[in-house]
Coordinates of C-alpha atoms and ligand atoms in Angstrom, one line a residue:
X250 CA 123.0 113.4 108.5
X251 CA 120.6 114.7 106.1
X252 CA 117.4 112.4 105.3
X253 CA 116.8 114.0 101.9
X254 CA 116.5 111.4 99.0
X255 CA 116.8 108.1 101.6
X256 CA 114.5 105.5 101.1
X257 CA 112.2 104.2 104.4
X258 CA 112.3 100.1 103.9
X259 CA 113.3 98.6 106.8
X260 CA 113.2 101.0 110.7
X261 CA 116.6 100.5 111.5
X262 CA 117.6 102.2 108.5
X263 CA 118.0 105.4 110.4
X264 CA 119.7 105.8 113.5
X265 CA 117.9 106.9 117.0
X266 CA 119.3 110.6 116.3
X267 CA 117.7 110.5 113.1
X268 CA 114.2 109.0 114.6
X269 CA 114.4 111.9 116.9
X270 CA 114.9 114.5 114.1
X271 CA 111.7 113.0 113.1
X272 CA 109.4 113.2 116.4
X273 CA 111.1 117.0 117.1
X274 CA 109.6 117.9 113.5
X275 CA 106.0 115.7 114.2
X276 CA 106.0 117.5 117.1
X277 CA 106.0 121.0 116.3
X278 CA 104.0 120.0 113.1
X279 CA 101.5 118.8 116.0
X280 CA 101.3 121.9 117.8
X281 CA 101.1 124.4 115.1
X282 CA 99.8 122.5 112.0
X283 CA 99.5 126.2 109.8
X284 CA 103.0 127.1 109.8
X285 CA 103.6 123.9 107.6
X286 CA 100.3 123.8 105.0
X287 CA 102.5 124.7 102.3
X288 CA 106.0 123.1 102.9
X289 CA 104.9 120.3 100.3
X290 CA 103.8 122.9 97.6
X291 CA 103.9 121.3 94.0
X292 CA 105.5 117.9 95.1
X293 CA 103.6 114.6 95.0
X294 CA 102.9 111.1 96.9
X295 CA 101.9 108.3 94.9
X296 CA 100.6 105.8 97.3
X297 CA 100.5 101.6 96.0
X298 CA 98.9 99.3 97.9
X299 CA 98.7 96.4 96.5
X300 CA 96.9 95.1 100.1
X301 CA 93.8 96.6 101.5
X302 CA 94.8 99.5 104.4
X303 CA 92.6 102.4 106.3
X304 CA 95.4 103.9 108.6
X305 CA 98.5 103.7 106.4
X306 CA 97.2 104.9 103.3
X307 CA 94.9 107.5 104.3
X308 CA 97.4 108.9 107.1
X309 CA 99.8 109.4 104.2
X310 CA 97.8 110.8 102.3
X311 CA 96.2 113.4 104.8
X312 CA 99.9 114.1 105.5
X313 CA 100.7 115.3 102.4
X314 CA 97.3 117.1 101.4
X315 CA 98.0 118.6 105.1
X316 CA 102.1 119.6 103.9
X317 CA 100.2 121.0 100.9
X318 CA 101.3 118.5 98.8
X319 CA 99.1 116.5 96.0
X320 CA 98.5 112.8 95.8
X321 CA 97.8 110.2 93.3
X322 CA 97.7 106.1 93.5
X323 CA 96.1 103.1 93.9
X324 CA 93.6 101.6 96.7
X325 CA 93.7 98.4 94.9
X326 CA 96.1 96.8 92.2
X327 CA 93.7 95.2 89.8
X328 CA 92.3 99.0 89.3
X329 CA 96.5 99.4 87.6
X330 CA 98.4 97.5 85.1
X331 CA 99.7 95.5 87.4
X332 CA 96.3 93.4 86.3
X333 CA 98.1 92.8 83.1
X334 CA 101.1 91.5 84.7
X335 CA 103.2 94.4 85.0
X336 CA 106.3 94.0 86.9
X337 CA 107.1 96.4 90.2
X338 CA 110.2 97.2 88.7
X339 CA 108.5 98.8 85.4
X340 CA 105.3 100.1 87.8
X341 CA 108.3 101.9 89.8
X342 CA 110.3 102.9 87.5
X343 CA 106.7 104.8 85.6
X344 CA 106.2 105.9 88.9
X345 CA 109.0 107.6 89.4
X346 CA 108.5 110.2 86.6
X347 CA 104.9 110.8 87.7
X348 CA 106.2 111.8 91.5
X349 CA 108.2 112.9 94.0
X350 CA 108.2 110.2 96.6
X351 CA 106.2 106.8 96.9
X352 CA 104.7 104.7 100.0
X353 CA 104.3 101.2 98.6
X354 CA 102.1 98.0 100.8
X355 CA 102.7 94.7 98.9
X356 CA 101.6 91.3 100.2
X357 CA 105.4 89.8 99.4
X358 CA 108.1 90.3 101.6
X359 CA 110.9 92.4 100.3
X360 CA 108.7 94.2 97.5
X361 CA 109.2 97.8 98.7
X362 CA 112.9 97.2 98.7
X363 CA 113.2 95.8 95.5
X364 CA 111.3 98.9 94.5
X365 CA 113.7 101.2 96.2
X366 CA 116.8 99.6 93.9
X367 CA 114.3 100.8 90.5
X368 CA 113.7 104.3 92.0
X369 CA 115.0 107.7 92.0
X370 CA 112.6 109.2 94.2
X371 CA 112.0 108.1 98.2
X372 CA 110.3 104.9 98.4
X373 CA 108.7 103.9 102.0
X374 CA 107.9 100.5 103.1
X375 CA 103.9 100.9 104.4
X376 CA 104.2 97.2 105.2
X377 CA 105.6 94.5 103.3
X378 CA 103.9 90.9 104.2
X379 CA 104.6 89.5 107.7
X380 CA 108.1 90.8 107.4
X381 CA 108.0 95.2 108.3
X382 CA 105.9 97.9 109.0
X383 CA 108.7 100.9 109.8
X384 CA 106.0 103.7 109.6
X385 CA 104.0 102.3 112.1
X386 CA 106.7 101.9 114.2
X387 CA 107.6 105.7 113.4
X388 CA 103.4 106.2 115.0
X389 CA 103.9 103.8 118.1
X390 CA 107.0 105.6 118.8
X391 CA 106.2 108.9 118.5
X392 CA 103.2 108.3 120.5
X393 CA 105.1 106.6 123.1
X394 CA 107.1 109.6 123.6
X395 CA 104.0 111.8 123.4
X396 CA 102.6 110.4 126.1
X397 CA 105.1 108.7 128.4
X398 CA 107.7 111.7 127.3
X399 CA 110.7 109.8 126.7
X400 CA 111.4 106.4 125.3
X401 CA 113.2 105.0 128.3
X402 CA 113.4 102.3 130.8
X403 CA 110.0 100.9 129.4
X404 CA 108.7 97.3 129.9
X405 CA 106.6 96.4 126.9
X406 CA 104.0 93.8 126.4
X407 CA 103.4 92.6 122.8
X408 CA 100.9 90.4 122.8
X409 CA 98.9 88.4 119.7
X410 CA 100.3 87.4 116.5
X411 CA 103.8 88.1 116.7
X412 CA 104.5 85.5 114.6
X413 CA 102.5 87.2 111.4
X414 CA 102.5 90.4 112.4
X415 CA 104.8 92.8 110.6
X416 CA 104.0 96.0 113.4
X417 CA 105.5 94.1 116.2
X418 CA 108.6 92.7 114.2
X419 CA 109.8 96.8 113.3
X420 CA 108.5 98.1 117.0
X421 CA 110.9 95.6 119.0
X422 CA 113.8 96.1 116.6
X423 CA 113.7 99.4 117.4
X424 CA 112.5 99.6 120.7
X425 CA 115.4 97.2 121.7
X426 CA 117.8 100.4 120.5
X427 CA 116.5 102.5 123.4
X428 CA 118.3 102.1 127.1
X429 CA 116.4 100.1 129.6
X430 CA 114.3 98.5 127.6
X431 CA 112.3 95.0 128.6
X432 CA 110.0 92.6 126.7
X433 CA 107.0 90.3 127.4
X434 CA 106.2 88.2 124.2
X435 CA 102.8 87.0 124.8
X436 CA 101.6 84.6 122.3
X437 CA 100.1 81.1 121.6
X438 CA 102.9 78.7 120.9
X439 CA 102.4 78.2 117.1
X440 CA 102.3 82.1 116.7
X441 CA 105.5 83.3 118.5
X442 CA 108.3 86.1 117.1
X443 CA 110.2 84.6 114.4
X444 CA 113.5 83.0 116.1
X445 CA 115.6 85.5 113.7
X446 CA 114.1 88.6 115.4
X447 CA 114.7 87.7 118.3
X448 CA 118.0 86.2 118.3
X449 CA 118.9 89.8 116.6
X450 CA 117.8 92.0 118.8
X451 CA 119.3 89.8 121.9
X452 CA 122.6 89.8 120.1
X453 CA 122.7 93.6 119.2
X454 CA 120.9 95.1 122.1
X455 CA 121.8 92.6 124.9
X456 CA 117.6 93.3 126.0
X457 CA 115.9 90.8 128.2
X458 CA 113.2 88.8 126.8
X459 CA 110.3 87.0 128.5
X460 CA 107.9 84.8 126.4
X461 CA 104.9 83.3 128.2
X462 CA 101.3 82.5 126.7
X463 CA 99.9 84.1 129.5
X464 CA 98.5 87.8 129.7
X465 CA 96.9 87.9 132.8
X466 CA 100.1 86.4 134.4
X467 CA 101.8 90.0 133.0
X468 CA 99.3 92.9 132.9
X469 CA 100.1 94.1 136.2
X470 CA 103.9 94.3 135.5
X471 CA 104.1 96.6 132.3
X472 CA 104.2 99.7 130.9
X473 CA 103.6 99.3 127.4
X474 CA 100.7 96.5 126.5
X475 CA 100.8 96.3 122.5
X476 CA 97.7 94.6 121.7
X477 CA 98.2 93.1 117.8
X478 CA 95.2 91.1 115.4
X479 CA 95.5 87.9 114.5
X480 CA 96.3 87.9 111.3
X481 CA 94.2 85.9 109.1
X482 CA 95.3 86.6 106.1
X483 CA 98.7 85.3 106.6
X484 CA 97.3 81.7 107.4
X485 CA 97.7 79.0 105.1
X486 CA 94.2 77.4 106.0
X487 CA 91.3 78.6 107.8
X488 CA 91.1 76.0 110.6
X489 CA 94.3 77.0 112.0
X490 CA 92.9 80.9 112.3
X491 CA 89.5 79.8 113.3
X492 CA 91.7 77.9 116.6
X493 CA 93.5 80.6 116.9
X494 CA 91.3 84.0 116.5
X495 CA 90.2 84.4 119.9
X496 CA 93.3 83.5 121.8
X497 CA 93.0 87.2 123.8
X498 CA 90.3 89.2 124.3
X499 CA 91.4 92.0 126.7
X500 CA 88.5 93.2 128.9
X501 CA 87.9 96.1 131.4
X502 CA 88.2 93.1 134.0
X503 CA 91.7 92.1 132.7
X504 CA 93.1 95.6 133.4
X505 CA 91.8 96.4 137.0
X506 CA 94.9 95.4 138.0
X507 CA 97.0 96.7 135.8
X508 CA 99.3 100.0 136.6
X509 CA 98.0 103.3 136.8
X510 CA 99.6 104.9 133.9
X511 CA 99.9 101.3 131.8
X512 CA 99.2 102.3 127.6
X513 CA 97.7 99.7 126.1
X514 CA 98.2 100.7 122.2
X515 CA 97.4 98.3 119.3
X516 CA 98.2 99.7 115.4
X517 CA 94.4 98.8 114.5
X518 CA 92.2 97.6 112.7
X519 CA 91.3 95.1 116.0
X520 CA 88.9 92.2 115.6
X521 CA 88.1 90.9 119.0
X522 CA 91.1 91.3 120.9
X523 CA 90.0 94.3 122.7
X524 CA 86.7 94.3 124.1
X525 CA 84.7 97.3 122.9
X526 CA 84.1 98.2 127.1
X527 CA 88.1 99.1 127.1
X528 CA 88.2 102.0 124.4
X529 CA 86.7 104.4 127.4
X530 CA 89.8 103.9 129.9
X531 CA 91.8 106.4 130.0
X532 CA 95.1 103.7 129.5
X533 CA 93.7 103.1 126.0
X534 CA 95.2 105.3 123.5
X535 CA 95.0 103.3 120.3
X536 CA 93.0 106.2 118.1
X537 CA 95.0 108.9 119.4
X538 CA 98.1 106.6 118.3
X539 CA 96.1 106.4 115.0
X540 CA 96.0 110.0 114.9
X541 CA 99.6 110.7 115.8
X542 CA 100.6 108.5 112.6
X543 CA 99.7 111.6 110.4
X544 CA 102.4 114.0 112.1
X545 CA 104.6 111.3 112.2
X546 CA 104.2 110.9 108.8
X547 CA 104.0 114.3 107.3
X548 CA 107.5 114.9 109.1
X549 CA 109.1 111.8 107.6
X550 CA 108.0 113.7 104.3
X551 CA 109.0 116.7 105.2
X552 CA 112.5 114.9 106.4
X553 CA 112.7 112.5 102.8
X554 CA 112.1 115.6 100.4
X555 CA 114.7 117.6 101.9
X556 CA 111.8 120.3 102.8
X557 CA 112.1 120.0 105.9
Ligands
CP146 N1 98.1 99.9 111.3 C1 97.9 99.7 110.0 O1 98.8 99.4 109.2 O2 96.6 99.8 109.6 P1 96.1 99.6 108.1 O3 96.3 98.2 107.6 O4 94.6 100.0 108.1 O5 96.9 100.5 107.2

């Protein structure tokens, strides 16, 4: 089925074929970046983040200056009307006549699909509150495949803030769609995956889930370590966080005994939980995942404007 026109809000809105229509374009766009420098010609991304971002943003919009494309939007929402207490339906529905397709961050959960019932054009979900982050997972997938090449009989680590943290809540929805697929959730108590996400992907997916607060205890049995930040910004006082910030800090030590070909990934930006000493083993591949978000997303483009 055709992707042209669909909006991106939550990851299971498109099925594993349609994922892999995606990675088979990211991929070619990968290898030979020149054949597609034009594809995007005359169309336009209008990016609104109403929440700060490096990867998200900038990755879509070096997708579409890549694709050819142009770009306009906003870094920061008190630069736009939205200071003057303009809704997001009426900032949409402007928005729509001034582009072809629209990534939109908000700090409220369910904002980028309320947008998506004001628009005409594609609107993508770059991460709505501690609810979902589909594009990411689109990046940790396509980098999974990359570099593991296939998304099969995996055990995966996620490990932090799974509570807060909006990456991990898309990845194992979608993860759990894949065959053979196993989960350690590693987090303190009062941060653990929200019981809903769980109990949904147990339900649809049958998977088997192991939650423990300990990562040392599991390092040497995965495949997949998914390092996440705790999220500060989510917290509802500062002493909680302050308990809370350092609660892993993995270290060249913790991964001597760790397999071989273990990826430890993390969607960035990190804070302590990964020592600065681990970014030179070969198992750590969280900039190249960074990097492979910007094929990823110039083929969702490609795939949401019908160009493709
Ligand atoms: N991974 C991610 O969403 O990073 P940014 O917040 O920098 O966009």
């Amino acid at each position: 089925m055709s992707l042209k026109g669909r909006h991106l809000i939550d990851p299971n809105d498109f099925t594993l074929e349609e994922l892999n229509q995606i990675f088979e374009l990211a991929h070619k766009m990968e290898k030979n970046p020149q054949d597609y420098s034009d594809l995007c010609k005359g169309k336009i991304l209008a990016t609104l983040f109403y929440e700060p971002s490096t990867r998200t943003k900038f990755s879509f919009e070096a997708a579409m200056l890549r694709l050819g494309g142009s770009i306009l939007g906003f870094a920061d929402a008190n630069t736009s009307s939205v200071k003057k207490g303009e809704s997001i339906s009426d900032t949409i529905r402007v928005m729509d006549g001034y582009s072809d397709i629209v990534v939109m961050r908000h700090p409220r959960e369910g904002a980028p699909k309320l947008a998506s019932n004001f628009s005409s054009v594609p609107i993508i979900n770059g991460g709505d509150g501690g609810h979902q982050h589909p594009t990411q997972t689109l990046t940790d997938l396509f980098t999974i495949n990359n570099l593991k090449g296939e998304i099969k009989n995996l055990r995966i680590a996620l490990c932090g803030d799974l509570k807060y943290g909006r990456t991990v809540h898309s990845l194992i929805k979608t993860l759990a769609r894949y065959e053979g697929m196993s989960f350690y959730l590693i987090s303190p108590g009062q941060l653990q995956m929200p019981v809903y996400i769980k109990d949904y992907v147990k339900n649809q997916y049958n998977v088997e889930i192991i939650e423990t607060e300990d990562l040392e205890d599991v390092i040497n049995k995965v495949d997949v370590l998914y390092m996440t930040r705790i999220q500060r910004e989510r917290f509802f006082n500062e002493e909680d966080y302050l308990k809370l910030k350092n609660s892993y800090i993995l270290t060249s030590d913790k991964i001597k005994n760790a397999k071989e070909n273990m990826m430890i990934m993390h969607p960035l930006p990190r804070v302590n939980e990964i020592d600065y000493s681990v970014d030179d083993d070969k198992r750590a591949v969280y900039f190249k995942q960074a990097k492979y978000g910007v094929y990823a997303r110039m083929s969702l483009i490609a795939h949401l404007l019908g160009v493709n």
